[in-house]
mmCIF file of N, CA, C and O in Angstrom:
data_model
loop_
_atom_site.group_PDB
_atom_site.id
_atom_site.type_symbol
_atom_site.label_atom_id
_atom_site.label_comp_id
_atom_site.label_asym_id
_atom_site.label_seq_id
_atom_site.Cartn_x
_atom_site.Cartn_y
_atom_site.Cartn_z
ATOM 1 N N MET B 1 -24.817 8.941 24.384
ATOM 2 C CA MET B 1 -23.242 10.199 24.526
ATOM 3 C C MET B 1 -22.689 10.958 23.691
ATOM 4 O O MET B 1 -22.934 10.125 22.429
ATOM 5 N N GLN B 2 -22.104 11.655 23.763
ATOM 6 C CA GLN B 2 -22.032 13.284 22.849
ATOM 7 C C GLN B 2 -20.905 13.452 23.105
ATOM 8 O O GLN B 2 -20.477 13.868 24.401
ATOM 9 N N VAL B 3 -20.501 14.483 21.901
ATOM 10 C CA VAL B 3 -18.936 14.248 22.815
ATOM 11 C C VAL B 3 -19.345 16.139 22.849
ATOM 12 O O VAL B 3 -18.058 15.708 24.268
ATOM 13 N N LYS B 4 -19.948 16.607 23.266
ATOM 14 C CA LYS B 4 -20.415 17.574 24.376
ATOM 15 C C LYS B 4 -20.147 17.577 25.770
ATOM 16 O O LYS B 4 -19.789 18.051 26.873
ATOM 17 N N ASP B 5 -20.683 15.662 26.424
ATOM 18 C CA ASP B 5 -20.420 15.249 27.936
ATOM 19 C C ASP B 5 -18.911 14.726 27.928
ATOM 20 O O ASP B 5 -19.060 14.520 29.034
ATOM 21 N N LEU B 6 -18.203 14.642 27.106
ATOM 22 C CA LEU B 6 -17.552 14.523 27.172
ATOM 23 C C LEU B 6 -16.165 15.474 27.656
ATOM 24 O O LEU B 6 -15.497 16.347 27.717
ATOM 25 N N THR B 7 -15.241 14.139 29.213
ATOM 26 C CA THR B 7 -13.845 15.377 29.630
ATOM 27 C C THR B 7 -12.794 15.451 28.782
ATOM 28 O O THR B 7 -12.744 14.450 27.635
ATOM 29 N N ILE B 8 -12.425 16.174 28.561
ATOM 30 C CA ILE B 8 -11.302 16.586 28.085
ATOM 31 C C ILE B 8 -10.247 15.134 27.780
ATOM 32 O O ILE B 8 -9.920 14.168 26.399
ATOM 33 N N GLU B 9 -9.940 14.605 28.780
ATOM 34 C CA GLU B 9 -9.051 12.682 28.961
ATOM 35 C C GLU B 9 -10.256 11.846 27.901
ATOM 36 O O GLU B 9 -9.593 11.289 27.302
ATOM 37 N N GLU B 10 -11.096 11.784 28.343
ATOM 38 C CA GLU B 10 -11.953 11.245 27.529
ATOM 39 C C GLU B 10 -12.192 10.976 26.308
ATOM 40 O O GLU B 10 -11.542 10.936 24.589
ATOM 41 N N LEU B 11 -11.799 12.720 25.718
ATOM 42 C CA LEU B 11 -11.867 12.609 24.379
ATOM 43 C C LEU B 11 -11.002 13.016 23.751
ATOM 44 O O LEU B 11 -10.150 12.184 22.680
ATOM 45 N N LYS B 12 -9.093 13.232 24.211
ATOM 46 C CA LYS B 12 -8.644 12.689 24.026
ATOM 47 C C LYS B 12 -8.031 11.165 23.853
ATOM 48 O O LYS B 12 -7.719 10.848 22.924
ATOM 49 N N LEU B 13 -9.117 10.369 24.888
ATOM 50 C CA LEU B 13 -9.097 8.370 24.643
ATOM 51 C C LEU B 13 -8.981 8.427 23.460
ATOM 52 O O LEU B 13 -8.591 7.538 22.716
ATOM 53 N N LEU B 14 -10.705 9.034 23.507
ATOM 54 C CA LEU B 14 -10.915 8.552 22.348
ATOM 55 C C LEU B 14 -10.969 8.818 20.589
ATOM 56 O O LEU B 14 -10.281 7.485 19.498
ATOM 57 N N ILE B 15 -9.469 10.174 20.619
ATOM 58 C CA ILE B 15 -9.199 10.610 19.290
ATOM 59 C C ILE B 15 -7.813 9.259 19.660
ATOM 60 O O ILE B 15 -7.787 8.800 18.067
ATOM 61 N N GLN B 16 -7.449 8.873 19.932
ATOM 62 C CA GLN B 16 -6.187 8.243 20.408
ATOM 63 C C GLN B 16 -6.323 6.854 19.673
ATOM 64 O O GLN B 16 -6.126 6.445 19.146
ATOM 65 N N GLU B 17 -7.882 6.446 20.539
ATOM 66 C CA GLU B 17 -7.784 5.141 20.049
ATOM 67 C C GLU B 17 -8.946 5.183 18.196
ATOM 68 O O GLU B 17 -8.451 4.119 17.434
ATOM 69 N N THR B 18 -9.258 6.131 18.255
ATOM 70 C CA THR B 18 -9.594 5.781 16.949
ATOM 71 C C THR B 18 -8.531 6.402 15.784
ATOM 72 O O THR B 18 -8.312 5.468 14.484
ATOM 73 N N VAL B 19 -7.115 7.349 15.526
ATOM 74 C CA VAL B 19 -6.116 7.208 15.361
ATOM 75 C C VAL B 19 -5.642 5.601 15.178
ATOM 76 O O VAL B 19 -4.824 5.481 14.583
ATOM 77 N N ALA B 20 -5.566 4.948 16.374
ATOM 78 C CA ALA B 20 -4.336 3.648 16.240
ATOM 79 C C ALA B 20 -5.174 2.729 15.551
ATOM 80 O O ALA B 20 -5.178 1.512 14.561
ATOM 81 N N GLU B 21 -6.796 2.489 15.925
ATOM 82 C CA GLU B 21 -8.164 1.637 14.645
ATOM 83 C C GLU B 21 -7.439 2.153 13.169
ATOM 84 O O GLU B 21 -7.350 0.962 12.109
ATOM 85 N N THR B 22 -7.627 3.138 12.999
ATOM 86 C CA THR B 22 -7.004 3.355 11.451
ATOM 87 C C THR B 22 -5.969 3.511 11.218
ATOM 88 O O THR B 22 -5.902 2.811 10.029
ATOM 89 N N ILE B 23 -4.872 3.474 11.753
ATOM 90 C CA ILE B 23 -2.775 3.519 11.581
ATOM 91 C C ILE B 23 -3.417 1.672 11.083
ATOM 92 O O ILE B 23 -3.047 1.101 10.088
ATOM 93 N N GLN B 24 -4.048 1.248 12.359
ATOM 94 C CA GLN B 24 -4.084 -0.867 12.150
ATOM 95 C C GLN B 24 -4.630 -0.554 10.363
ATOM 96 O O GLN B 24 -4.338 -1.481 10.067
ATOM 97 N N SER B 25 -5.670 -0.094 10.113
ATOM 98 C CA SER B 25 -6.621 -0.676 9.435
ATOM 99 C C SER B 25 -5.833 -0.732 7.867
ATOM 100 O O SER B 25 -6.037 -1.104 7.303
ATOM 101 N N LEU B 26 -4.990 1.137 7.831
ATOM 102 C CA LEU B 26 -3.988 1.220 6.579
ATOM 103 C C LEU B 26 -2.773 0.353 6.706
ATOM 104 O O LEU B 26 -2.366 -0.371 5.862
ATOM 105 N N LEU B 27 -2.321 -0.574 7.764
ATOM 106 C CA LEU B 27 -1.443 -1.118 7.995
ATOM 107 C C LEU B 27 -1.401 -2.794 6.830
ATOM 108 O O LEU B 27 -0.714 -3.908 6.714
ATOM 109 N N ILE B 28 -2.995 -3.336 7.139
ATOM 110 C CA ILE B 28 -3.420 -4.856 7.403
ATOM 111 C C ILE B 28 -2.918 -5.275 5.481
ATOM 112 O O ILE B 28 -3.669 -4.324 4.667
ATOM 113 N N ASP B 29 -2.444 -5.859 5.598
ATOM 114 C CA ASP B 29 -2.316 -6.416 3.954
ATOM 115 C C ASP B 29 -2.961 -7.689 3.272
ATOM 116 O O ASP B 29 -3.578 -8.284 3.628
ATOM 117 N N PRO B 30 -4.280 -6.912 2.471
ATOM 118 C CA PRO B 30 -5.557 -7.721 2.134
ATOM 119 C C PRO B 30 -4.847 -8.489 1.375
ATOM 120 O O PRO B 30 -6.002 -9.148 1.318
ATOM 121 N N ASP B 31 -4.173 -9.026 0.923
ATOM 122 C CA ASP B 31 -4.041 -10.351 -0.074
ATOM 123 C C ASP B 31 -2.732 -11.308 0.820
ATOM 124 O O ASP B 31 -2.642 -11.442 0.649
ATOM 125 N N GLU B 32 -2.360 -11.167 2.028
ATOM 126 C CA GLU B 32 -1.988 -11.744 3.020
ATOM 127 C C GLU B 32 -2.548 -12.860 3.142
ATOM 128 O O GLU B 32 -3.785 -13.369 2.833
ATOM 129 N N GLY B 33 -2.076 -13.909 2.625
ATOM 130 C CA GLY B 33 -2.569 -15.362 2.739
ATOM 131 C C GLY B 33 -3.295 -15.850 1.473
ATOM 132 O O GLY B 33 -3.089 -17.254 1.220
ATOM 133 N N LYS B 34 -3.235 -15.149 0.256
ATOM 134 C CA LYS B 34 -3.449 -15.409 -0.727
ATOM 135 C C LYS B 34 -2.445 -16.202 -1.310
ATOM 136 O O LYS B 34 -1.249 -15.277 -1.668
ATOM 137 N N GLU B 35 -2.770 -16.838 -2.203
ATOM 138 C CA GLU B 35 -1.798 -17.438 -3.649
ATOM 139 C C GLU B 35 -1.674 -17.029 -4.650
ATOM 140 O O GLU B 35 -2.276 -16.054 -4.807
ATOM 141 N N ILE B 36 -0.044 -16.949 -5.198
ATOM 142 C CA ILE B 36 0.579 -15.524 -6.520
ATOM 143 C C ILE B 36 -0.056 -16.989 -7.211
ATOM 144 O O ILE B 36 0.175 -18.187 -7.205
ATOM 145 N N LYS B 37 -0.958 -16.856 -8.601
ATOM 146 C CA LYS B 37 -0.886 -17.733 -9.514
ATOM 147 C C LYS B 37 0.471 -18.206 -10.326
ATOM 148 O O LYS B 37 0.974 -17.390 -10.418
ATOM 149 N N PRO B 38 0.736 -19.086 -10.460
ATOM 150 C CA PRO B 38 1.594 -19.640 -11.251
ATOM 151 C C PRO B 38 2.513 -18.725 -12.564
ATOM 152 O O PRO B 38 3.974 -18.747 -12.462
ATOM 153 N N GLU B 39 1.618 -18.479 -13.184
ATOM 154 C CA GLU B 39 1.960 -17.435 -14.585
ATOM 155 C C GLU B 39 2.273 -16.294 -14.250
ATOM 156 O O GLU B 39 3.650 -15.487 -14.274
ATOM 157 N N VAL B 40 1.537 -15.334 -12.552
ATOM 158 C CA VAL B 40 2.179 -14.530 -12.154
ATOM 159 C C VAL B 40 3.959 -14.189 -11.287
ATOM 160 O O VAL B 40 4.359 -13.632 -11.893
ATOM 161 N N LYS B 41 3.352 -15.093 -10.581
ATOM 162 C CA LYS B 41 4.997 -15.690 -10.052
ATOM 163 C C LYS B 41 5.917 -15.663 -10.740
ATOM 164 O O LYS B 41 6.960 -15.493 -10.701
ATOM 165 N N GLN B 42 6.345 -16.437 -11.839
ATOM 166 C CA GLN B 42 6.644 -16.710 -12.955
ATOM 167 C C GLN B 42 6.849 -15.566 -13.873
ATOM 168 O O GLN B 42 8.498 -14.729 -14.632
ATOM 169 N N GLN B 43 6.592 -14.826 -14.124
ATOM 170 C CA GLN B 43 6.872 -13.192 -14.583
ATOM 171 C C GLN B 43 7.367 -12.263 -13.924
ATOM 172 O O GLN B 43 8.571 -11.331 -14.208
ATOM 173 N N LEU B 44 6.865 -12.081 -12.542
ATOM 174 C CA LEU B 44 7.787 -11.631 -11.438
ATOM 175 C C LEU B 44 9.795 -12.167 -11.101
ATOM 176 O O LEU B 44 10.191 -11.654 -11.339
ATOM 177 N N LEU B 45 9.446 -13.312 -11.661
ATOM 178 C CA LEU B 45 10.743 -13.879 -11.376
ATOM 179 C C LEU B 45 11.988 -13.808 -12.811
ATOM 180 O O LEU B 45 12.977 -13.970 -12.434
ATOM 181 N N ASP B 46 11.030 -13.847 -13.221
ATOM 182 C CA ASP B 46 11.827 -13.646 -14.899
ATOM 183 C C ASP B 46 11.878 -12.083 -14.898
ATOM 184 O O ASP B 46 12.854 -11.567 -15.314
ATOM 185 N N SER B 47 11.676 -11.436 -14.395
ATOM 186 C CA SER B 47 11.892 -9.799 -14.120
ATOM 187 C C SER B 47 13.229 -9.745 -12.689
ATOM 188 O O SER B 47 14.262 -8.556 -13.696
ATOM 189 N N PHE B 48 12.871 -10.708 -12.094
ATOM 190 C CA PHE B 48 14.171 -10.497 -10.868
ATOM 191 C C PHE B 48 14.450 -10.559 -11.776
ATOM 192 O O PHE B 48 16.233 -10.462 -11.663
ATOM 193 N N HIS B 49 14.963 -11.181 -12.674
ATOM 194 C CA HIS B 49 16.249 -11.955 -12.895
ATOM 195 C C HIS B 49 17.072 -11.366 -13.912
ATOM 196 O O HIS B 49 18.419 -11.368 -14.615
ATOM 197 N N ARG B 50 16.102 -10.588 -15.116
ATOM 198 C CA ARG B 50 16.512 -9.856 -15.783
ATOM 199 C C ARG B 50 17.144 -8.696 -15.490
ATOM 200 O O ARG B 50 18.252 -8.059 -15.400
ATOM 201 N N THR B 51 16.138 -8.155 -14.226
ATOM 202 C CA THR B 51 16.886 -6.749 -13.533
ATOM 203 C C THR B 51 18.836 -7.731 -13.046
ATOM 204 O O THR B 51 19.277 -6.806 -12.695
ATOM 205 N N GLN B 52 18.444 -8.743 -12.439
ATOM 206 C CA GLN B 52 19.863 -9.666 -11.715
ATOM 207 C C GLN B 52 21.093 -9.758 -12.862
ATOM 208 O O GLN B 52 22.337 -8.723 -12.559
ATOM 209 N N ALA B 53 20.712 -9.134 -14.264
ATOM 210 C CA ALA B 53 21.712 -9.795 -15.118
ATOM 211 C C ALA B 53 21.296 -8.158 -15.951
ATOM 212 O O ALA B 53 22.339 -8.395 -16.450
ATOM 213 N N GLY B 54 21.074 -7.247 -15.394
ATOM 214 C CA GLY B 54 21.791 -6.057 -15.840
ATOM 215 C C GLY B 54 21.066 -4.834 -16.884
ATOM 216 O O GLY B 54 20.792 -4.161 -17.243
ATOM 217 N N GLU B 55 20.449 -5.852 -16.633
ATOM 218 C CA GLU B 55 18.494 -5.207 -18.172
ATOM 219 C C GLU B 55 18.040 -4.280 -17.829
ATOM 220 O O GLU B 55 17.093 -4.561 -16.419
ATOM 221 N N ARG B 56 17.493 -3.402 -18.376
ATOM 222 C CA ARG B 56 16.779 -2.184 -17.438
ATOM 223 C C ARG B 56 15.143 -2.275 -17.841
ATOM 224 O O ARG B 56 15.152 -2.596 -19.008
ATOM 225 N N GLY B 57 14.402 -1.943 -17.061
ATOM 226 C CA GLY B 57 13.235 -1.820 -18.044
ATOM 227 C C GLY B 57 12.937 -0.769 -18.260
ATOM 228 O O GLY B 57 13.359 0.301 -18.535
ATOM 229 N N ILE B 58 11.517 -0.353 -18.381
ATOM 230 C CA ILE B 58 11.240 0.750 -18.717
ATOM 231 C C ILE B 58 10.889 2.003 -18.021
ATOM 232 O O ILE B 58 10.661 1.507 -17.281
ATOM 233 N N SER B 59 11.568 2.626 -18.381
ATOM 234 C CA SER B 59 11.554 3.841 -17.920
ATOM 235 C C SER B 59 10.521 4.729 -17.531
ATOM 236 O O SER B 59 9.592 4.557 -18.239
ATOM 237 N N ALA B 60 10.355 5.355 -16.152
ATOM 238 C CA ALA B 60 9.366 5.601 -15.328
ATOM 239 C C ALA B 60 8.544 7.095 -16.822
ATOM 240 O O ALA B 60 7.356 7.442 -16.856
ATOM 241 N N GLU B 61 9.175 7.704 -17.196
ATOM 242 C CA GLU B 61 9.437 8.719 -18.096
ATOM 243 C C GLU B 61 8.708 7.928 -19.626
ATOM 244 O O GLU B 61 7.556 8.970 -19.599
ATOM 245 N N GLU B 62 8.929 6.846 -19.458
ATOM 246 C CA GLU B 62 8.472 6.708 -21.249
ATOM 247 C C GLU B 62 7.410 5.960 -20.835
ATOM 248 O O GLU B 62 6.497 5.926 -21.314
ATOM 249 N N ILE B 63 6.821 5.495 -20.010
ATOM 250 C CA ILE B 63 5.768 4.511 -19.570
ATOM 251 C C ILE B 63 4.644 6.233 -19.440
ATOM 252 O O ILE B 63 3.573 6.210 -20.483
ATOM 253 N N ALA B 64 4.607 7.666 -18.689
ATOM 254 C CA ALA B 64 4.342 7.925 -18.565
ATOM 255 C C ALA B 64 4.333 8.997 -20.154
ATOM 256 O O ALA B 64 2.772 9.190 -21.121
ATOM 257 N N LYS B 65 5.073 9.107 -21.186
ATOM 258 C CA LYS B 65 4.881 9.692 -22.600
ATOM 259 C C LYS B 65 3.865 8.549 -22.931
ATOM 260 O O LYS B 65 2.691 9.096 -23.951
ATOM 261 N N LYS B 66 3.901 7.242 -22.708
ATOM 262 C CA LYS B 66 3.060 5.831 -23.562
ATOM 263 C C LYS B 66 1.330 6.504 -23.419
ATOM 264 O O LYS B 66 0.742 6.467 -24.210
ATOM 265 N N LEU B 67 0.767 7.195 -21.695
ATOM 266 C CA LEU B 67 0.053 7.590 -21.167
ATOM 267 C C LEU B 67 -0.483 7.979 -21.462
ATOM 268 O O LEU B 67 -1.570 8.782 -21.519
ATOM 269 N N GLY B 68 0.402 9.649 -22.070
ATOM 270 C CA GLY B 68 -0.246 11.221 -22.435
ATOM 271 C C GLY B 68 0.153 11.363 -21.332
ATOM 272 O O GLY B 68 -0.719 12.904 -21.437
ATOM 273 N N LEU B 69 0.896 10.998 -19.845
ATOM 274 C CA LEU B 69 0.937 11.804 -18.464
ATOM 275 C C LEU B 69 2.491 13.038 -18.642
ATOM 276 O O LEU B 69 3.038 12.204 -19.339
ATOM 277 N N ASN B 70 2.242 13.895 -18.944
ATOM 278 C CA ASN B 70 3.092 15.029 -18.175
ATOM 279 C C ASN B 70 4.554 14.530 -16.847
ATOM 280 O O ASN B 70 3.679 14.756 -15.948
ATOM 281 N N TRP B 71 5.762 14.427 -17.524
ATOM 282 C CA TRP B 71 6.364 13.832 -16.227
ATOM 283 C C TRP B 71 7.593 14.606 -15.360
ATOM 284 O O TRP B 71 7.287 15.691 -16.596
#
């Protein structure tokens, strides 16, 4: 069947289903169920604790400058 053979209602339904499938595929976490390596977990915890203690990280502007990007 071709699109030209669809009724307006059938076309609307097809578009709705396509949009719903696309949105669903974008919302799926590809890393769901995967384990974090212990060293990565420790780095994240260390970063979290430093932030909680009031330590500031590197600003986005500084990182952009190091990468040669205009911020």
